[in-house]
Amino acid sequence: MKLRRRQRERLSLGLQYLVFIAVIAAVLFAADWDRLADAFFRVDIIKSMFPTIITVALRNTVLYTLGAFAFGLVFGTILALMRLSRVAPYRWVATAYIELFRGLPALLVLFLVGYGIPIAFPEREIPGGVFGSIAIGLGLTAAAYMAETIRAGIQAVPKGQMEAARTLGMSHFTAMRTIVIPQAFRIVIPPLTNELILLTKDSSLAYVLGVTAQTIEITKFGRDMLNDRVNATPLLVAGLAYLIITLPLSQVVRRLELRYAKAR
Amino acid sequence: MTTTASRPAIEIRDLHKSFGPLQVLKGIDFEVGQGEVVCVIGPSGSGKSTLLRCVDLLEEPTAGRIWVNGVEMTDPDVEVDAVRRGIGMVFQSFNLFPHLTVLNNLTIAQRRVLRRGRAEAERVARANLERVGLTDKADVFPAQLSGGQQQRAAIARSLSMEPKVMLFDEPTSALDPELVGDVLTVMRKLAEDGMTMMVVTHEMAFARDVADRVVFMDGGVVVEQGPPQEVLGAPKHERTRSFLSRVLDPTRVAQLGQTDQAPEAPEAPGLPADDRHRL
């Protein structure tokens, strides 16, 4: 029996749905849901985590992330401009910095900032305490990544934009600030969002600085609860807490991109 | 300041420009008088765009001197941003700022460079948009405009700085044929208003009708120059004739195959010449 083209297509599509449903069903039936729920979804534990997980842990995660992102963005932009500078030593320093800090684990950098700087400058404190240390510690690494992204963004702005700005009498600096960099940032919104999401998760490294009840963030909070209650439920809740941050973030950025698409 | 009026708007003396080993301009002497419209024509690679870009210092000349509005551009200490305020530049690829509305494209340099207030900058911008027939496009982004509209907005942007000289670098080469006319009309009006213009172009009809003088360049030198009816109508040099015959009647060249060996007579008998191109 020979099937017609449309019959073949329908059959193929049907089979694909069948496989999908079969896999889901297998997982549903094979897993031991009672034991799973007991280990990961104890309602009483979930209840006990609120509201602290939101009012303290999630809040701190967001703060650490934004701090590190802001620091990385400013420093990364400076590094990117140094990379593109006409002054050779600026280029060397920026390149060396980027290569070094991209290669080092964020944990190590955070540790060095948290414990190295107080030893090096015993008279001074990092402004903002734990928050400042995390913003700088994570920001130093983020800056190295962002610098390369921003540099690529600047170079992706057509040469004619700078030329047009200069022929209107703008200085190089003014042209960069009002014409090139704003366009570069529109180009790098998607990769910078990635960086922001990565930072959200990297903020969990804050524990190496020894956080307190006031400065605790989501992961540490979840792990403390895990040890406390000898149950994995807090980890599941912590995971969901991260999604509360990252999912709306992706949505906001998608909107932003759409808005800028018009002005590209 | 007193000498400015008597001097030519643009004066170029023995200009040389090389890109690495490649010599693009091999000694150009050239001037554009106040209020004069000069069209520079020539085959691609002849150096005409480079010449124009040298005038605005978008390319650094290798040797030679250039004066614009009486200021020496080639002086190493020239205040380039200040001199450029008096020079408008229109690019082949428009180069409007895509992240700004048309109105802001026209106001940003007025505000940042000329330090004009918002109200005055917008007034000047709207007046210039009217001049190029884009009054209703002030609040859209460049991407929403056609090529011809973008180029007219770019011209209006330059005019908003109230330049004394306008440079055009193949302003219609990136446009669809049916959009060329609008841009050329704006340029023609500008010429009639007495603007000093240096136009690198392939639009022979525009050169013939609007230019006070046509300059033919080839191989990095000025081969011949003069009133349009002379250079375009009765070219003295063989290279000019061969270029014109290729530009004005490209199909015949295609039939002949060998493009570089141009025939003796530019107007080949028996072949219909496009009316627009008859000089």
Coordinates of C-alpha atoms in Angstrom, one line a residue, chain A residues 30-234:
Chain A
A30 CA 8.4 5.2 36.8
A31 CA 9.2 7.8 39.4
D32 CA 8.3 7.2 43.0
W33 CA 6.3 10.4 43.6
D34 CA 5.6 9.9 47.2
R35 CA 9.3 9.6 48.1
L36 CA 10.1 12.5 45.8
A37 CA 7.6 14.7 47.3
D38 CA 8.8 13.8 50.8
A39 CA 12.4 14.8 49.9
F40 CA 11.7 17.8 47.7
F41 CA 8.3 19.1 48.4
R42 CA 7.4 19.3 52.1
V43 CA 4.8 22.0 52.3
D44 CA 5.6 22.7 56.0
I45 CA 9.2 23.4 55.1
I46 CA 8.2 25.6 52.2
K47 CA 5.9 27.6 54.5
S48 CA 8.7 28.1 57.0
M49 CA 11.0 29.6 54.3
F50 CA 8.6 32.4 53.7
P51 CA 8.7 35.3 53.9
T52 CA 12.5 35.4 54.7
I53 CA 13.5 33.9 51.3
I54 CA 11.9 36.8 49.5
T55 CA 12.4 39.7 51.9
V56 CA 16.0 38.9 52.7
A57 CA 17.5 36.2 50.4
L58 CA 16.0 37.2 47.1
R59 CA 16.4 40.8 47.8
N60 CA 20.1 40.3 48.6
T61 CA 20.6 38.2 45.5
V62 CA 19.1 41.0 43.4
L63 CA 21.2 43.6 45.1
Y64 CA 24.5 41.7 44.7
T65 CA 23.7 41.0 41.1
L66 CA 22.8 44.6 40.3
G67 CA 25.9 45.9 42.1
A68 CA 28.2 43.5 40.3
F69 CA 26.5 44.3 37.0
A70 CA 26.7 48.0 37.4
F71 CA 30.4 47.8 38.5
G72 CA 31.2 45.4 35.6
L73 CA 29.3 47.6 33.1
V74 CA 31.1 50.8 33.9
F75 CA 34.5 49.1 34.3
G76 CA 33.9 46.9 31.2
T77 CA 33.1 50.0 29.1
I78 CA 36.3 51.7 30.2
L79 CA 38.2 48.5 29.4
A80 CA 36.5 48.3 26.0
L81 CA 37.5 51.9 25.2
M82 CA 41.0 51.2 26.4
R83 CA 41.1 48.2 24.0
L84 CA 40.2 50.5 21.2
S85 CA 42.5 53.3 22.3
R86 CA 45.2 54.8 20.1
V87 CA 47.5 54.7 23.1
A88 CA 49.3 51.3 22.9
P89 CA 49.9 50.9 26.7
Y90 CA 46.1 51.2 27.3
R91 CA 45.5 48.5 24.8
W92 CA 48.1 46.2 26.5
V93 CA 46.8 46.8 30.0
A94 CA 43.2 46.2 28.9
T95 CA 44.1 43.0 26.9
A96 CA 46.2 41.7 29.8
Y97 CA 43.4 42.4 32.3
I98 CA 40.7 40.7 30.1
E99 CA 42.8 37.6 29.5
L100 CA 43.7 37.3 33.2
F101 CA 40.3 37.8 34.6
R102 CA 38.4 35.7 32.1
G103 CA 40.8 32.9 32.9
L104 CA 40.4 33.1 36.7
P105 CA 37.4 31.4 38.4
A106 CA 35.0 34.0 39.8
L107 CA 35.2 32.3 43.2
L108 CA 38.9 32.9 43.4
V109 CA 38.6 36.6 42.4
L110 CA 35.9 37.1 45.0
F111 CA 38.1 35.5 47.6
L112 CA 41.0 37.6 46.7
V113 CA 38.9 40.8 46.9
G114 CA 37.2 39.8 50.1
Y115 CA 40.4 38.8 52.0
G116 CA 43.2 40.3 49.9
I117 CA 42.1 43.9 49.9
P118 CA 41.6 44.2 53.7
I119 CA 45.1 42.8 54.2
A120 CA 46.6 45.1 51.6
F121 CA 44.8 48.2 52.9
P122 CA 44.2 47.5 56.6
E123 CA 43.2 51.2 57.2
R124 CA 40.5 51.2 54.7
E125 CA 37.3 49.3 54.2
I126 CA 35.6 48.4 51.0
P127 CA 32.6 50.7 50.8
G128 CA 29.3 49.0 51.4
G129 CA 30.7 46.1 53.4
V130 CA 29.7 42.6 52.1
F131 CA 27.7 44.2 49.3
G132 CA 30.6 46.3 48.1
S133 CA 33.0 43.3 48.3
I134 CA 30.6 41.2 46.2
A135 CA 29.9 43.9 43.7
I136 CA 33.6 44.5 43.1
G137 CA 34.6 40.8 43.4
L138 CA 32.1 39.6 40.9
G139 CA 32.2 42.8 38.9
L140 CA 35.9 42.4 38.2
T141 CA 35.3 39.2 36.4
A142 CA 32.1 40.4 34.8
A143 CA 34.0 43.5 33.5
A144 CA 36.4 41.3 31.6
Y145 CA 33.6 39.5 29.8
M146 CA 31.6 42.6 29.2
A147 CA 34.6 44.5 27.9
E148 CA 34.9 42.1 25.0
T149 CA 31.2 42.2 24.3
I150 CA 31.1 46.0 24.4
R151 CA 34.2 46.3 22.2
A152 CA 32.5 44.1 19.6
G153 CA 29.4 46.2 19.9
I154 CA 31.3 49.4 19.3
Q155 CA 33.1 47.9 16.3
A156 CA 29.8 46.7 14.9
V157 CA 28.6 50.3 14.6
P158 CA 29.3 51.2 11.0
K159 CA 32.3 53.5 10.4
G160 CA 30.1 56.0 8.6
Q161 CA 28.4 56.8 11.9
M162 CA 31.5 58.2 13.4
E163 CA 32.4 59.9 10.2
A164 CA 29.0 61.6 9.9
A165 CA 29.2 62.8 13.5
R166 CA 32.7 64.1 13.0
T167 CA 31.8 66.0 9.8
L168 CA 29.0 67.7 11.8
G169 CA 31.8 69.1 14.0
M170 CA 31.5 66.8 16.9
S171 CA 34.7 65.9 18.8
H172 CA 35.8 62.2 18.9
F173 CA 34.6 62.1 22.5
T174 CA 31.2 63.6 21.8
A175 CA 30.7 61.4 18.8
M176 CA 31.5 58.3 20.8
R177 CA 29.3 59.3 23.7
T178 CA 26.2 60.5 21.8
I179 CA 26.3 58.4 18.5
V180 CA 28.5 55.3 18.7
I181 CA 28.2 54.0 22.3
P182 CA 24.3 54.3 22.4
Q183 CA 24.1 52.3 19.2
A184 CA 26.7 49.8 20.5
F185 CA 24.7 49.2 23.6
R186 CA 21.6 48.4 21.6
I187 CA 23.6 45.8 19.7
V188 CA 24.9 44.2 22.9
I189 CA 21.7 44.1 24.9
P190 CA 21.2 40.3 24.3
P191 CA 24.8 39.3 25.3
L192 CA 24.7 41.6 28.3
T193 CA 21.4 40.1 29.4
N194 CA 23.2 36.7 29.4
E195 CA 25.9 38.3 31.6
L196 CA 23.3 39.6 34.0
I197 CA 21.6 36.2 34.3
L198 CA 25.0 34.5 34.8
L199 CA 25.8 37.1 37.5
T200 CA 22.5 36.3 39.2
K201 CA 23.6 32.8 39.7
D202 CA 27.3 33.7 40.4
S203 CA 26.0 35.8 43.3
S204 CA 25.6 32.5 45.1
L205 CA 29.4 32.6 45.6
A206 CA 28.8 35.3 48.2
Y207 CA 29.1 32.6 50.9
V208 CA 32.9 32.6 50.7
L209 CA 32.8 36.1 52.3
G210 CA 30.9 34.7 55.2
V211 CA 27.4 36.2 55.0
T212 CA 25.2 36.8 58.0
A213 CA 21.5 36.5 58.5
Q214 CA 21.1 40.0 57.1
T215 CA 23.4 39.5 54.1
I216 CA 22.4 36.0 53.1
E217 CA 21.4 35.3 49.6
I218 CA 19.2 32.6 48.0
T219 CA 21.6 29.7 47.6
K220 CA 23.2 30.0 51.1
F221 CA 19.8 30.4 52.6
G222 CA 18.6 27.2 50.8
R223 CA 21.7 25.3 51.9
D224 CA 21.4 26.4 55.5
M225 CA 17.8 25.3 55.6
L226 CA 18.8 22.0 54.0
N227 CA 21.2 21.3 56.8
D228 CA 18.8 22.5 59.3
R229 CA 15.8 20.4 58.3
V230 CA 17.7 17.5 56.6
N231 CA 15.4 17.8 53.7
A232 CA 16.0 18.9 50.1
T233 CA 12.9 21.0 49.8
P234 CA 14.7 24.3 50.4

